[in-house]
Amino acid sequence: MSTVSVALTGNPNTGKSTIFNTLTGARQKIGNWPGVTVDKRTGWLNYAGRAIAVVDLPGTYSVNARSPEEKIVSDFFATEKPDFIVDVIDSTNIERNLFLTVQLLERGIPLLLALNMTDEAEAKGIKISRRAFEEAVGMPVMMTVGKSFESMKQLLDVFTSSVMQTYEPSEELKAHIEKVEAIAASGAKDADEQIAAARYEFINHVMEKAVVYPDAENSLSDKIDSVLANGVLALPILFAIIYGVFEITFTHIGQPLADMLDELIGEGLTPWAEETLEAMAVSPWLKSLVVDGIIGGVGGVLTFVPLIFTLFFCLSFLDGTGYMARVAFIMDPIMRRVGLSGKGVMPLIMGFGCAVPAIMGARALDSNKDRMISILVTPFLTCGAKLPVMALFAAMFFPQNAADVVFMMYVAGVIMAIIMAKVLYSTTFADEESTFLLELPPYRMPDMRSVLLETWDKGKGYLVKAGTIIFAMSVVIWALSNFNMSGMTEEMNESFLAMLGAAMSNLFAFHGFATWESGAAVLTGILAKEAVVSTMGILYGVAEISTEAEDAIETATQLSTTMGAAFTMASALAFMVFSQLYTPCVTALGTIKKETGSWKWVGFAAGYTFAAAWVVSLIVYQVMVLLGYNY
Amino acid sequence: MADYVIGGAIALAFLYGMKKVYLNASGKESCCTQGTCGCGCSGCTKGK
């Protein structure tokens, strides 16, 4: 079977990824472009007896090779010769999109122009003549709607045809290319400006021939933005939306599903495993390893999968509507006050998923100052791995206000990040300037297929980690909690883990959680944040405890003998705050080393976050005690 | 016999998990927990 190679190129936010997702579905692979941390998305499918390989190039505005994305696209076209290069153009913004198109055509690259999101253009009253467009450019033009399978079928029909061989650049395009080559050869000082002017001249020619705009009026996006992104209501609405996401995650959908899974593991899997292992006559230590160690540890972490997926679904949905791009815009004035630009919000938002891509995402920031500050404050945010810690403690100690308490933790993380950004800006990086340029895509109804794929992409890492790193950590924690110098011990209080945890817990004498169990959880949490929960799961056996508020009597009885006995409301909140802010996990530290190239910054990031967590947690505990919540 | 089969399987899974810990901590592979950039394995340097 012969293979057709297809490359998708275009500006950011043109629906390129939606086309890629609709074409390839789940048959895709995310890797890296060589030498840079920009995602390389490749996918494949079979159609009409042909294998079609699709690569989704990073969205760029030009091929000047200034940014990593531009360099990737430029290098790709210099070395690769795919059968079809689809230039995806946002039909509601053709003029700006054509700037990249013209640059590619000047390089002699044959393009299949996909005028995408034609449904939105139509809704805005923009009229496009496909035939006139083809004549003006001399390249085949398709009218597409990225989320429409019918539209994609038409694209696939083209991919399996020989259509590109019948097209050649229009006379106007040939004349434009000759003109640009002449300007470049002249060596004029203002050659760049002259070339840009020539490009716009050609673009205007195409627009006049093929596109008719309706009379100027405020678009629907502009109207929505006048409320959501401007004026006094923008910030309250932002907080209300985020709060709504938390309510959905922790009260209405995520938590009930998590409770069901919790019950399934506690009342289904655990007894089944015990009975099966007994029937197989395995040694008692191995049974303990499987039931208390692995099911207790990994199961405790898996319980939170519904919460993680619900939260990521909500964030992906918001991203799909175009609202997340507004968040950078809304937050710009606040970010400016601490010395960062609104652009710095985007890597920080990633930090709510995982600090690792957030730290890497800081590469997109323009100045070294922005980049370093972003890298150093990201660990304060509540990543997906800290979420189970927050959810566990909130459900146990604040069952009536679990969503509010977790929301407060997120806000506390953001406030801490902002304060530390201000401190770092005023001290360490005081002398550097930064700029901010942001494009706001129009609001649109997200394509559910893309939202679900994105949710899966983000969430699957959590599952993989539970099956690998958390599995290994659970075995280590079980071994450390069941052995001491004289061999296996029944008494966890005399185990290696108790010794290590007790040494660590000395640091928390005034925080209300100076127990060896908490010390051990803090230690293992540096290896992976989920390990805080798996440690608690093994030491307290909480994987078997229902977090349903309705089962209050049963839960209270169980808790009184486990975690409930070790924490008060004050110390539980102090522990949550400490877990939220302290030293990032080794993976994040490894990434900081890779991004900054300096062990000094790794040490600084590990040390100052621990110190900050220690101080804030101490304050929280003492204030809670003063307020009388130490019960 | 069951001890050896189950114990062996756990040992293999444990070693695989520890390898992941090492690769992540050393910055050789940054397969993250989850991210907002399609990050199943964003930043993974495997196969470079």
PDB file of C-alpha atoms in Angstrom, chain A residues 155-335:
ATOM      1  CA  LEU A 155      -9.922  16.631   2.026  1.00  0.00           C
ATOM      2  CA  LEU A 156      -9.122  12.909   1.996  1.00  0.00           C
ATOM      3  CA  ASP A 157     -10.508  12.647  -1.553  1.00  0.00           C
ATOM      4  CA  VAL A 158      -8.041  15.340  -2.566  1.00  0.00           C
ATOM      5  CA  PHE A 159      -5.157  13.569  -0.772  1.00  0.00           C
ATOM      6  CA  THR A 160      -5.787  10.436  -2.805  1.00  0.00           C
ATOM      7  CA  SER A 161      -6.001  12.386  -6.081  1.00  0.00           C
ATOM      8  CA  SER A 162      -3.371  13.931  -8.355  1.00  0.00           C
ATOM      9  CA  VAL A 163      -4.847  17.418  -8.036  1.00  0.00           C
ATOM     10  CA  MET A 164      -1.578  19.167  -7.150  1.00  0.00           C
ATOM     11  CA  GLN A 165      -0.063  18.240 -10.488  1.00  0.00           C
ATOM     12  CA  THR A 166      -2.648  20.256 -12.403  1.00  0.00           C
ATOM     13  CA  TYR A 167      -2.033  23.551 -10.629  1.00  0.00           C
ATOM     14  CA  GLU A 168       0.646  26.150 -11.123  1.00  0.00           C
ATOM     15  CA  PRO A 169       1.144  29.624  -9.645  1.00  0.00           C
ATOM     16  CA  SER A 170      -1.049  32.378 -11.107  1.00  0.00           C
ATOM     17  CA  GLU A 171       0.531  35.081 -13.274  1.00  0.00           C
ATOM     18  CA  GLU A 172       0.032  37.555 -10.404  1.00  0.00           C
ATOM     19  CA  LEU A 173       1.849  35.253  -7.990  1.00  0.00           C
ATOM     20  CA  LYS A 174       4.714  34.724 -10.439  1.00  0.00           C
ATOM     21  CA  ALA A 175       5.021  38.500 -10.853  1.00  0.00           C
ATOM     22  CA  HIS A 176       4.995  38.925  -7.060  1.00  0.00           C
ATOM     23  CA  ILE A 177       7.751  36.354  -6.589  1.00  0.00           C
ATOM     24  CA  GLU A 178       9.909  38.020  -9.263  1.00  0.00           C
ATOM     25  CA  LYS A 179       9.370  41.374  -7.568  1.00  0.00           C
ATOM     26  CA  VAL A 180      10.385  40.023  -4.142  1.00  0.00           C
ATOM     27  CA  GLU A 181      13.480  38.355  -5.602  1.00  0.00           C
ATOM     28  CA  ALA A 182      14.464  41.620  -7.283  1.00  0.00           C
ATOM     29  CA  ILE A 183      14.083  43.566  -4.009  1.00  0.00           C
ATOM     30  CA  ALA A 184      16.132  40.941  -2.134  1.00  0.00           C
ATOM     31  CA  ALA A 185      18.851  41.036  -4.821  1.00  0.00           C
ATOM     32  CA  SER A 186      18.998  44.849  -4.778  1.00  0.00           C
ATOM     33  CA  GLY A 187      20.452  44.787  -1.265  1.00  0.00           C
ATOM     34  CA  ALA A 188      18.444  47.914  -0.368  1.00  0.00           C
ATOM     35  CA  LYS A 189      18.597  49.000   3.264  1.00  0.00           C
ATOM     36  CA  ASP A 190      14.838  48.893   3.570  1.00  0.00           C
ATOM     37  CA  ALA A 191      14.509  45.601   1.654  1.00  0.00           C
ATOM     38  CA  ASP A 192      12.514  44.003   4.493  1.00  0.00           C
ATOM     39  CA  GLU A 193       9.965  46.838   4.492  1.00  0.00           C
ATOM     40  CA  GLN A 194       9.734  46.765   0.681  1.00  0.00           C
ATOM     41  CA  ILE A 195       9.189  42.985   0.693  1.00  0.00           C
ATOM     42  CA  ALA A 196       6.510  43.282   3.388  1.00  0.00           C
ATOM     43  CA  ALA A 197       4.766  46.013   1.350  1.00  0.00           C
ATOM     44  CA  ALA A 198       4.898  43.801  -1.764  1.00  0.00           C
ATOM     45  CA  ARG A 199       3.374  40.919   0.179  1.00  0.00           C
ATOM     46  CA  TYR A 200       0.493  43.057   1.414  1.00  0.00           C
ATOM     47  CA  GLU A 201      -0.011  44.330  -2.129  1.00  0.00           C
ATOM     48  CA  PHE A 202      -0.405  40.736  -3.354  1.00  0.00           C
ATOM     49  CA  ILE A 203      -2.625  39.849  -0.384  1.00  0.00           C
ATOM     50  CA  ASN A 204      -4.868  42.855  -1.123  1.00  0.00           C
ATOM     51  CA  HIS A 205      -5.114  41.686  -4.720  1.00  0.00           C
ATOM     52  CA  VAL A 206      -6.342  38.248  -3.556  1.00  0.00           C
ATOM     53  CA  MET A 207      -8.749  39.786  -1.045  1.00  0.00           C
ATOM     54  CA  GLU A 208     -10.271  42.135  -3.613  1.00  0.00           C
ATOM     55  CA  LYS A 209     -10.829  39.311  -6.064  1.00  0.00           C
ATOM     56  CA  ALA A 210     -12.133  36.619  -3.733  1.00  0.00           C
ATOM     57  CA  VAL A 211     -13.427  37.947  -0.397  1.00  0.00           C
ATOM     58  CA  VAL A 212     -16.285  40.294   0.463  1.00  0.00           C
ATOM     59  CA  TYR A 213     -16.678  41.487   4.077  1.00  0.00           C
ATOM     60  CA  PRO A 214     -19.973  42.655   5.514  1.00  0.00           C
ATOM     61  CA  ASP A 215     -20.355  46.229   6.675  1.00  0.00           C
ATOM     62  CA  ALA A 216     -18.201  46.843   9.718  1.00  0.00           C
ATOM     63  CA  GLU A 217     -19.962  46.077  12.959  1.00  0.00           C
ATOM     64  CA  ASN A 218     -19.018  44.630  16.265  1.00  0.00           C
ATOM     65  CA  SER A 219     -18.600  40.858  16.022  1.00  0.00           C
ATOM     66  CA  LEU A 220     -20.207  38.569  18.588  1.00  0.00           C
ATOM     67  CA  SER A 221     -16.741  37.904  20.069  1.00  0.00           C
ATOM     68  CA  ASP A 222     -16.198  41.640  20.516  1.00  0.00           C
ATOM     69  CA  LYS A 223     -19.553  41.922  22.281  1.00  0.00           C
ATOM     70  CA  ILE A 224     -18.747  39.005  24.605  1.00  0.00           C
ATOM     71  CA  ASP A 225     -15.284  40.441  25.237  1.00  0.00           C
ATOM     72  CA  SER A 226     -16.739  43.799  26.203  1.00  0.00           C
ATOM     73  CA  VAL A 227     -18.147  41.980  29.272  1.00  0.00           C
ATOM     74  CA  LEU A 228     -15.822  39.013  29.873  1.00  0.00           C
ATOM     75  CA  ALA A 229     -12.436  40.548  29.117  1.00  0.00           C
ATOM     76  CA  ASN A 230     -12.886  44.249  29.767  1.00  0.00           C
ATOM     77  CA  GLY A 231     -14.044  46.456  32.555  1.00  0.00           C
ATOM     78  CA  VAL A 232     -14.716  45.848  36.193  1.00  0.00           C
ATOM     79  CA  LEU A 233     -16.516  42.540  35.733  1.00  0.00           C
ATOM     80  CA  ALA A 234     -13.646  40.701  34.007  1.00  0.00           C
ATOM     81  CA  LEU A 235     -11.845  39.583  37.188  1.00  0.00           C
ATOM     82  CA  PRO A 236     -14.962  38.614  39.197  1.00  0.00           C
ATOM     83  CA  ILE A 237     -16.217  36.614  36.188  1.00  0.00           C
ATOM     84  CA  LEU A 238     -12.828  34.893  35.884  1.00  0.00           C
ATOM     85  CA  PHE A 239     -12.994  33.857  39.553  1.00  0.00           C
ATOM     86  CA  ALA A 240     -16.631  32.790  39.193  1.00  0.00           C
ATOM     87  CA  ILE A 241     -15.774  30.580  36.209  1.00  0.00           C
ATOM     88  CA  ILE A 242     -12.817  28.968  37.996  1.00  0.00           C
ATOM     89  CA  TYR A 243     -14.991  28.502  41.105  1.00  0.00           C
ATOM     90  CA  GLY A 244     -17.653  26.878  38.912  1.00  0.00           C
ATOM     91  CA  VAL A 245     -15.033  24.467  37.586  1.00  0.00           C
ATOM     92  CA  PHE A 246     -14.199  23.502  41.173  1.00  0.00           C
ATOM     93  CA  GLU A 247     -17.831  23.013  42.080  1.00  0.00           C
ATOM     94  CA  ILE A 248     -18.255  20.694  39.081  1.00  0.00           C
ATOM     95  CA  THR A 249     -15.072  18.812  39.962  1.00  0.00           C
ATOM     96  CA  PHE A 250     -15.421  18.499  43.729  1.00  0.00           C
ATOM     97  CA  THR A 251     -19.151  18.570  44.348  1.00  0.00           C
ATOM     98  CA  HIS A 252     -21.184  17.557  41.326  1.00  0.00           C
ATOM     99  CA  ILE A 253     -19.289  15.173  39.040  1.00  0.00           C
ATOM    100  CA  GLY A 254     -15.670  14.378  39.950  1.00  0.00           C
ATOM    101  CA  GLN A 255     -16.108  13.649  43.662  1.00  0.00           C
ATOM    102  CA  PRO A 256     -19.168  11.371  43.373  1.00  0.00           C
ATOM    103  CA  LEU A 257     -17.323   9.327  40.733  1.00  0.00           C
ATOM    104  CA  ALA A 258     -14.207   9.273  42.930  1.00  0.00           C
ATOM    105  CA  ASP A 259     -16.325   8.012  45.838  1.00  0.00           C
ATOM    106  CA  MET A 260     -17.691   5.216  43.662  1.00  0.00           C
ATOM    107  CA  LEU A 261     -14.189   4.191  42.604  1.00  0.00           C
ATOM    108  CA  ASP A 262     -13.045   4.423  46.219  1.00  0.00           C
ATOM    109  CA  GLU A 263     -15.814   2.031  47.228  1.00  0.00           C
ATOM    110  CA  LEU A 264     -14.974  -0.284  44.348  1.00  0.00           C
ATOM    111  CA  ILE A 265     -11.340  -0.486  45.425  1.00  0.00           C
ATOM    112  CA  GLY A 266     -12.026  -0.612  49.171  1.00  0.00           C
ATOM    113  CA  GLU A 267     -14.965  -2.999  49.171  1.00  0.00           C
ATOM    114  CA  GLY A 268     -14.424  -4.881  45.910  1.00  0.00           C
ATOM    115  CA  LEU A 269     -10.801  -5.125  44.883  1.00  0.00           C
ATOM    116  CA  THR A 270      -9.182  -5.347  48.313  1.00  0.00           C
ATOM    117  CA  PRO A 271     -11.282  -8.256  49.716  1.00  0.00           C
ATOM    118  CA  TRP A 272     -11.062 -10.023  46.345  1.00  0.00           C
ATOM    119  CA  ALA A 273      -7.267  -9.714  46.292  1.00  0.00           C
ATOM    120  CA  GLU A 274      -7.057 -10.940  49.894  1.00  0.00           C
ATOM    121  CA  GLU A 275      -9.216 -13.994  49.184  1.00  0.00           C
ATOM    122  CA  THR A 276      -7.413 -14.804  45.924  1.00  0.00           C
ATOM    123  CA  LEU A 277      -3.968 -14.543  47.502  1.00  0.00           C
ATOM    124  CA  GLU A 278      -5.083 -16.709  50.438  1.00  0.00           C
ATOM    125  CA  ALA A 279      -6.464 -19.297  48.007  1.00  0.00           C
ATOM    126  CA  MET A 280      -3.129 -19.293  46.184  1.00  0.00           C
ATOM    127  CA  ALA A 281      -1.406 -19.840  49.545  1.00  0.00           C
ATOM    128  CA  VAL A 282       1.073 -16.991  49.103  1.00  0.00           C
ATOM    129  CA  SER A 283       3.322 -15.975  51.996  1.00  0.00           C
ATOM    130  CA  PRO A 284       1.827 -13.502  54.486  1.00  0.00           C
ATOM    131  CA  TRP A 285       4.503 -10.877  53.701  1.00  0.00           C
ATOM    132  CA  LEU A 286       3.673 -10.988  49.993  1.00  0.00           C
ATOM    133  CA  LYS A 287      -0.021 -10.683  50.746  1.00  0.00           C
ATOM    134  CA  SER A 288       0.736  -7.658  52.899  1.00  0.00           C
ATOM    135  CA  LEU A 289       2.884  -6.176  50.098  1.00  0.00           C
ATOM    136  CA  VAL A 290       0.089  -6.568  47.530  1.00  0.00           C
ATOM    137  CA  VAL A 291      -2.862  -5.559  49.722  1.00  0.00           C
ATOM    138  CA  ASP A 292      -1.389  -2.955  52.093  1.00  0.00           C
ATOM    139  CA  GLY A 293       1.460  -1.743  49.902  1.00  0.00           C
ATOM    140  CA  ILE A 294       0.378  -1.814  46.280  1.00  0.00           C
ATOM    141  CA  ILE A 295      -3.425  -1.649  46.511  1.00  0.00           C
ATOM    142  CA  GLY A 296      -3.205   0.744  49.467  1.00  0.00           C
ATOM    143  CA  GLY A 297      -0.667   2.980  47.706  1.00  0.00           C
ATOM    144  CA  VAL A 298      -1.547   2.809  44.011  1.00  0.00           C
ATOM    145  CA  GLY A 299      -5.278   2.364  44.765  1.00  0.00           C
ATOM    146  CA  GLY A 300      -5.208   5.454  46.977  1.00  0.00           C
ATOM    147  CA  VAL A 301      -3.834   7.456  44.052  1.00  0.00           C
ATOM    148  CA  LEU A 302      -6.112   5.891  41.423  1.00  0.00           C
ATOM    149  CA  THR A 303      -9.169   6.901  43.455  1.00  0.00           C
ATOM    150  CA  PHE A 304      -8.531  10.476  42.332  1.00  0.00           C
ATOM    151  CA  VAL A 305      -8.516   9.730  38.596  1.00  0.00           C
ATOM    152  CA  PRO A 306     -12.157  10.943  38.159  1.00  0.00           C
ATOM    153  CA  LEU A 307     -11.264  14.272  39.810  1.00  0.00           C
ATOM    154  CA  ILE A 308      -8.229  14.740  37.569  1.00  0.00           C
ATOM    155  CA  PHE A 309     -10.149  13.929  34.397  1.00  0.00           C
ATOM    156  CA  THR A 310     -13.117  16.123  35.354  1.00  0.00           C
ATOM    157  CA  LEU A 311     -10.866  19.093  36.094  1.00  0.00           C
ATOM    158  CA  PHE A 312      -8.910  18.665  32.862  1.00  0.00           C
ATOM    159  CA  PHE A 313     -12.097  18.266  30.862  1.00  0.00           C
ATOM    160  CA  CYS A 314     -13.330  21.605  32.221  1.00  0.00           C
ATOM    161  CA  LEU A 315     -10.008  23.350  31.505  1.00  0.00           C
ATOM    162  CA  SER A 316      -9.802  21.860  27.985  1.00  0.00           C
ATOM    163  CA  PHE A 317     -13.389  22.945  27.348  1.00  0.00           C
ATOM    164  CA  LEU A 318     -12.619  26.506  28.474  1.00  0.00           C
ATOM    165  CA  ASP A 319      -9.483  26.484  26.318  1.00  0.00           C
ATOM    166  CA  GLY A 320     -11.572  25.353  23.342  1.00  0.00           C
ATOM    167  CA  THR A 321     -13.988  28.266  23.753  1.00  0.00           C
ATOM    168  CA  GLY A 322     -11.128  30.755  23.473  1.00  0.00           C
ATOM    169  CA  TYR A 323     -11.614  31.986  27.063  1.00  0.00           C
ATOM    170  CA  MET A 324      -8.206  30.833  28.355  1.00  0.00           C
ATOM    171  CA  ALA A 325      -6.453  33.242  25.949  1.00  0.00           C
ATOM    172  CA  ARG A 326      -8.516  36.029  27.593  1.00  0.00           C
ATOM    173  CA  VAL A 327      -7.217  35.013  31.020  1.00  0.00           C
ATOM    174  CA  ALA A 328      -3.729  36.243  30.015  1.00  0.00           C
ATOM    175  CA  PHE A 329      -5.291  39.493  28.880  1.00  0.00           C
ATOM    176  CA  ILE A 330      -7.376  39.918  32.034  1.00  0.00           C
ATOM    177  CA  MET A 331      -4.446  39.079  34.282  1.00  0.00           C
ATOM    178  CA  ASP A 332      -2.001  41.384  32.470  1.00  0.00           C
ATOM    179  CA  PRO A 333      -2.518  44.416  34.774  1.00  0.00           C
ATOM    180  CA  ILE A 334      -1.977  42.220  37.863  1.00  0.00           C
ATOM    181  CA  MET A 335       1.023  40.486  36.318  1.00  0.00           C
TER     182      MET A 335
END
